[in-house]
PDB file of C-alpha atoms in Angstrom:
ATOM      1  CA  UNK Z   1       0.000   0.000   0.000  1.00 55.00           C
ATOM      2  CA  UNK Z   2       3.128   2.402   0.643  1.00 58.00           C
ATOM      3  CA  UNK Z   3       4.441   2.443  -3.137  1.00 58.00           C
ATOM      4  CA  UNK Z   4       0.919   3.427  -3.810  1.00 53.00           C
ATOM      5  CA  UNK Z   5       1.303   6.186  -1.305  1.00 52.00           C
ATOM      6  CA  UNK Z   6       4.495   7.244  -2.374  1.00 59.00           C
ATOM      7  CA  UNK Z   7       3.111   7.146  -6.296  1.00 52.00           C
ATOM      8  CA  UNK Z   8       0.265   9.096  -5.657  1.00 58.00           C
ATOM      9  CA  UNK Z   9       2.464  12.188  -4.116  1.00 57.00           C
ATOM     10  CA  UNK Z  10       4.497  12.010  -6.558  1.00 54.00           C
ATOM     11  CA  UNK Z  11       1.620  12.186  -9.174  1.00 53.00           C
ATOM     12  CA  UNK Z  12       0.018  15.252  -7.223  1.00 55.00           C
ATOM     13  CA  UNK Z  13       3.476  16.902  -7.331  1.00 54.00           C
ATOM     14  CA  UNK Z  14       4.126  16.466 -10.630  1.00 54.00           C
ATOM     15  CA  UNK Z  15       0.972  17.706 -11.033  1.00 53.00           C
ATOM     16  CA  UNK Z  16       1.254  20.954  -8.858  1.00 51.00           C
ATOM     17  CA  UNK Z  17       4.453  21.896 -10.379  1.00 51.00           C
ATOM     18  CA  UNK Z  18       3.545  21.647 -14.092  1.00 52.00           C
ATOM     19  CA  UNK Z  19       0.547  23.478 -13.611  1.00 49.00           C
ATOM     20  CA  UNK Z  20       1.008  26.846 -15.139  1.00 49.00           C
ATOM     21  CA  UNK Z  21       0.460  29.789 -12.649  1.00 47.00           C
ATOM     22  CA  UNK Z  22      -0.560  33.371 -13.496  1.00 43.00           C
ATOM     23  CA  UNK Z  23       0.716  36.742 -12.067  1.00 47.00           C
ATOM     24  CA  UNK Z  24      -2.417  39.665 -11.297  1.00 43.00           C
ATOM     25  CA  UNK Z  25      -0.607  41.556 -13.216  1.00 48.00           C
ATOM     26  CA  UNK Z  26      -1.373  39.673 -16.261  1.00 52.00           C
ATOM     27  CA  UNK Z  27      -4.602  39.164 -15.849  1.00 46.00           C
ATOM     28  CA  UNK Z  28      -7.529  41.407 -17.189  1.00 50.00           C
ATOM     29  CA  UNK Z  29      -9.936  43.447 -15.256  1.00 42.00           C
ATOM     30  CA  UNK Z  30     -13.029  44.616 -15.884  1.00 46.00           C
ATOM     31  CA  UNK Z  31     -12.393  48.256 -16.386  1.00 43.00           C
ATOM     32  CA  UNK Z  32     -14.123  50.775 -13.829  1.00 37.00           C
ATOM     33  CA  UNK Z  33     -16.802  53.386 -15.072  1.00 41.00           C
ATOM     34  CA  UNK Z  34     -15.667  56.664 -14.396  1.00 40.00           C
ATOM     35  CA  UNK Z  35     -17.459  58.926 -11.887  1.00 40.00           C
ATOM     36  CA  UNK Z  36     -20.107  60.896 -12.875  1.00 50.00           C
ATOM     37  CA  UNK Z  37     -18.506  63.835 -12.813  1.00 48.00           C
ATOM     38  CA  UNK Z  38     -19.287  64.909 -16.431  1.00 67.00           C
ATOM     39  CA  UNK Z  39     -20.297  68.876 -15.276  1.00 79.00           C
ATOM     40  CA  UNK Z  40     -23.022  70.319 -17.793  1.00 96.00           C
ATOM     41  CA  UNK Z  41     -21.991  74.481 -17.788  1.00 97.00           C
ATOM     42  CA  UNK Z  42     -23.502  77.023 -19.818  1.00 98.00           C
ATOM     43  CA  UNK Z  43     -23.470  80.755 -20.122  1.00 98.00           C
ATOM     44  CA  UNK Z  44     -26.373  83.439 -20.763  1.00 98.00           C
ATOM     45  CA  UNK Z  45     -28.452  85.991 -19.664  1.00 98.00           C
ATOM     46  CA  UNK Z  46     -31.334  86.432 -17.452  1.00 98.00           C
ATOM     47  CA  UNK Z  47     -34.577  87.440 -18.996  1.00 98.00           C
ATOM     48  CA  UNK Z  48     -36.510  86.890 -15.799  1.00 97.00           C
ATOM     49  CA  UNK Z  49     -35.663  85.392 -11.779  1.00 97.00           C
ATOM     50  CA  UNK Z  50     -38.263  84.002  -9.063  1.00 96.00           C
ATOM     51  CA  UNK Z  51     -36.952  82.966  -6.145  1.00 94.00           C
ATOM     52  CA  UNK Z  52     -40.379  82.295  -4.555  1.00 94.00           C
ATOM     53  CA  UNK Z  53     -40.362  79.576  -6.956  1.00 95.00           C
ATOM     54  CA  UNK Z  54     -37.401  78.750  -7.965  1.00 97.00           C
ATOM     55  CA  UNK Z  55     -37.277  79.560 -11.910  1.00 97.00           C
ATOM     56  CA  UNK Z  56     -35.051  81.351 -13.956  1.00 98.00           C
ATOM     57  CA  UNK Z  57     -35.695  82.183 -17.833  1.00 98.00           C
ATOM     58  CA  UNK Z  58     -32.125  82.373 -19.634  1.00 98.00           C
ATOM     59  CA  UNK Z  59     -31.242  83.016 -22.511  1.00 98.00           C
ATOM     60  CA  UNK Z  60     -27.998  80.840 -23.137  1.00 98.00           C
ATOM     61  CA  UNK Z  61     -25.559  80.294 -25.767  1.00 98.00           C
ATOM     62  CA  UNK Z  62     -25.223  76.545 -27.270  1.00 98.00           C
ATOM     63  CA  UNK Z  63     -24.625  74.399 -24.723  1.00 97.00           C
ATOM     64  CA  UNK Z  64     -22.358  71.478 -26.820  1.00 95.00           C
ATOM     65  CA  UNK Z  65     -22.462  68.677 -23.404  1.00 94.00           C
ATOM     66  CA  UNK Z  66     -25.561  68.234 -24.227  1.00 95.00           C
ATOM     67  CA  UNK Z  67     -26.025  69.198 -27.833  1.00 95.00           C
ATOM     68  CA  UNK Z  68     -28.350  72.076 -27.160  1.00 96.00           C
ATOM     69  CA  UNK Z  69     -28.694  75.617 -29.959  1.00 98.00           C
ATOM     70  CA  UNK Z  70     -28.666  78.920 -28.076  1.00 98.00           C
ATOM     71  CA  UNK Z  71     -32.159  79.326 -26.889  1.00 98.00           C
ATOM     72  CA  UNK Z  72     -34.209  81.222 -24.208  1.00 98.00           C
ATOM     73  CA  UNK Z  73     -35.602  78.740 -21.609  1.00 97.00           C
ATOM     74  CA  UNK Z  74     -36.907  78.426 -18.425  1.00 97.00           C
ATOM     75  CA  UNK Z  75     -35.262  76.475 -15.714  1.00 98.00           C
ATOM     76  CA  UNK Z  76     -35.895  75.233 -12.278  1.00 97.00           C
ATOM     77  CA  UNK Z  77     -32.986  75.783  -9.886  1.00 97.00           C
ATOM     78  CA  UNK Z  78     -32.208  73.609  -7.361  1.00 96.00           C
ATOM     79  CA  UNK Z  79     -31.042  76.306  -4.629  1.00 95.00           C
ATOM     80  CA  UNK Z  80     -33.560  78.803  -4.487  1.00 95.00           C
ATOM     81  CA  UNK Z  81     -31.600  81.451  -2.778  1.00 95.00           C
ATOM     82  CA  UNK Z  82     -29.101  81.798  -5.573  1.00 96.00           C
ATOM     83  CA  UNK Z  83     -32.109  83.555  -7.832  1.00 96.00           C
ATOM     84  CA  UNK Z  84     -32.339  86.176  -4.814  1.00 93.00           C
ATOM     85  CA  UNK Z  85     -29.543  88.572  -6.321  1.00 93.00           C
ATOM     86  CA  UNK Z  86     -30.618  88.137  -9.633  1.00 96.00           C
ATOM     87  CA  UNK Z  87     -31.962  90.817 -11.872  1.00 96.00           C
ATOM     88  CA  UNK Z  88     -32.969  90.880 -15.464  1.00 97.00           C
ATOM     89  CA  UNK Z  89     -30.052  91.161 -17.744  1.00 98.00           C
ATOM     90  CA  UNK Z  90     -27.484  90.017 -15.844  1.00 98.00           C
ATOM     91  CA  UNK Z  91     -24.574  87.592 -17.582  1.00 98.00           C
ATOM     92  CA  UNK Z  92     -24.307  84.453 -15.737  1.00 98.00           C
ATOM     93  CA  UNK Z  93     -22.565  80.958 -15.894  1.00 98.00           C
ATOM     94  CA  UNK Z  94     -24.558  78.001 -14.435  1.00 98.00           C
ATOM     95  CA  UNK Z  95     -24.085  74.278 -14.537  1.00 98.00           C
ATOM     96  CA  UNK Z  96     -26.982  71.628 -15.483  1.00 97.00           C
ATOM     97  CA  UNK Z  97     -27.873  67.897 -13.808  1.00 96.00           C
ATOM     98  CA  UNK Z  98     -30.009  65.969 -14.919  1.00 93.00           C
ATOM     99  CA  UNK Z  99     -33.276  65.736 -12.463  1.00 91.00           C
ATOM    100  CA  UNK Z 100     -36.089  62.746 -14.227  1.00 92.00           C
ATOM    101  CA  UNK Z 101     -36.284  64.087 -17.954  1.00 93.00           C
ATOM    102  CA  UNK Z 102     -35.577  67.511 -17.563  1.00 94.00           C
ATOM    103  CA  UNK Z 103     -32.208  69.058 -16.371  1.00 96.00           C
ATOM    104  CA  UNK Z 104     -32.122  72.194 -13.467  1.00 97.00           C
ATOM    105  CA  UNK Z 105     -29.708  74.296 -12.494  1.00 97.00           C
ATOM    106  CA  UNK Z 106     -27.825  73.185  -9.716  1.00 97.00           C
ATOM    107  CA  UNK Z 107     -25.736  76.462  -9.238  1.00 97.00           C
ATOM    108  CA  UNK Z 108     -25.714  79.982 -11.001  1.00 97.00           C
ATOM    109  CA  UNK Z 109     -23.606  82.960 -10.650  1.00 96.00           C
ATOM    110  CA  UNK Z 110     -23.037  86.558 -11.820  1.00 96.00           C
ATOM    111  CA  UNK Z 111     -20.584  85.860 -14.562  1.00 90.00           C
TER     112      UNK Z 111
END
């Protein structure tokens, strides 16, 4: 019963060192998606601000993230305070997220 034993650890041996092993590095991984961190900006001018309900009308210039023409447009804004300083024609810069199937702006400034 021994030689049988001693044959079969050799056999697993034999086995174990023949058997090719792989380094991590070589090995493919399934890449990572990038953050969401894709920031939607635009520029324009305000044709109207109510910060009682938190709208602005713009009118921006082409907004290429999200293939948009210039246009005049109303938006909801996500902080309603930042409509309080406001006025008609003022130049701003704002940036867009996507909210369900419409986008608001999630912050505006006095360019």
């Amino acid at each position: 019963m021994k030689p049988f034993l001693i044959l079969g650890a050799v056999f697993a041996a034999a086995i174990f060192v023949t058997t090719p092993t792989y380094a991590m590095d070589d090995m493919k991984m399934p890449a990572e998606k990038p953050a969401a961190t894709h920031e939607i900006s635009g520029t324009g001018t305000v044709v109207s601000a109510n910060a009682s309900t938190g709208s602005v009308t713009l009118k921006h210039e082409p907004i290429p993230a999200i293939n948009w023409p210039k246009m005049t447009m109303a938006f909801k804004v996500k902080n309603k305070t930042q409509l309080e300083k406001l006025k008609k024609g003022d130049r701003v810069e704002f940036q867009l997220e996507k909210s369900g199937q419409e986008y608001v702006i999630s912050n505006i400034q006095e360019k």
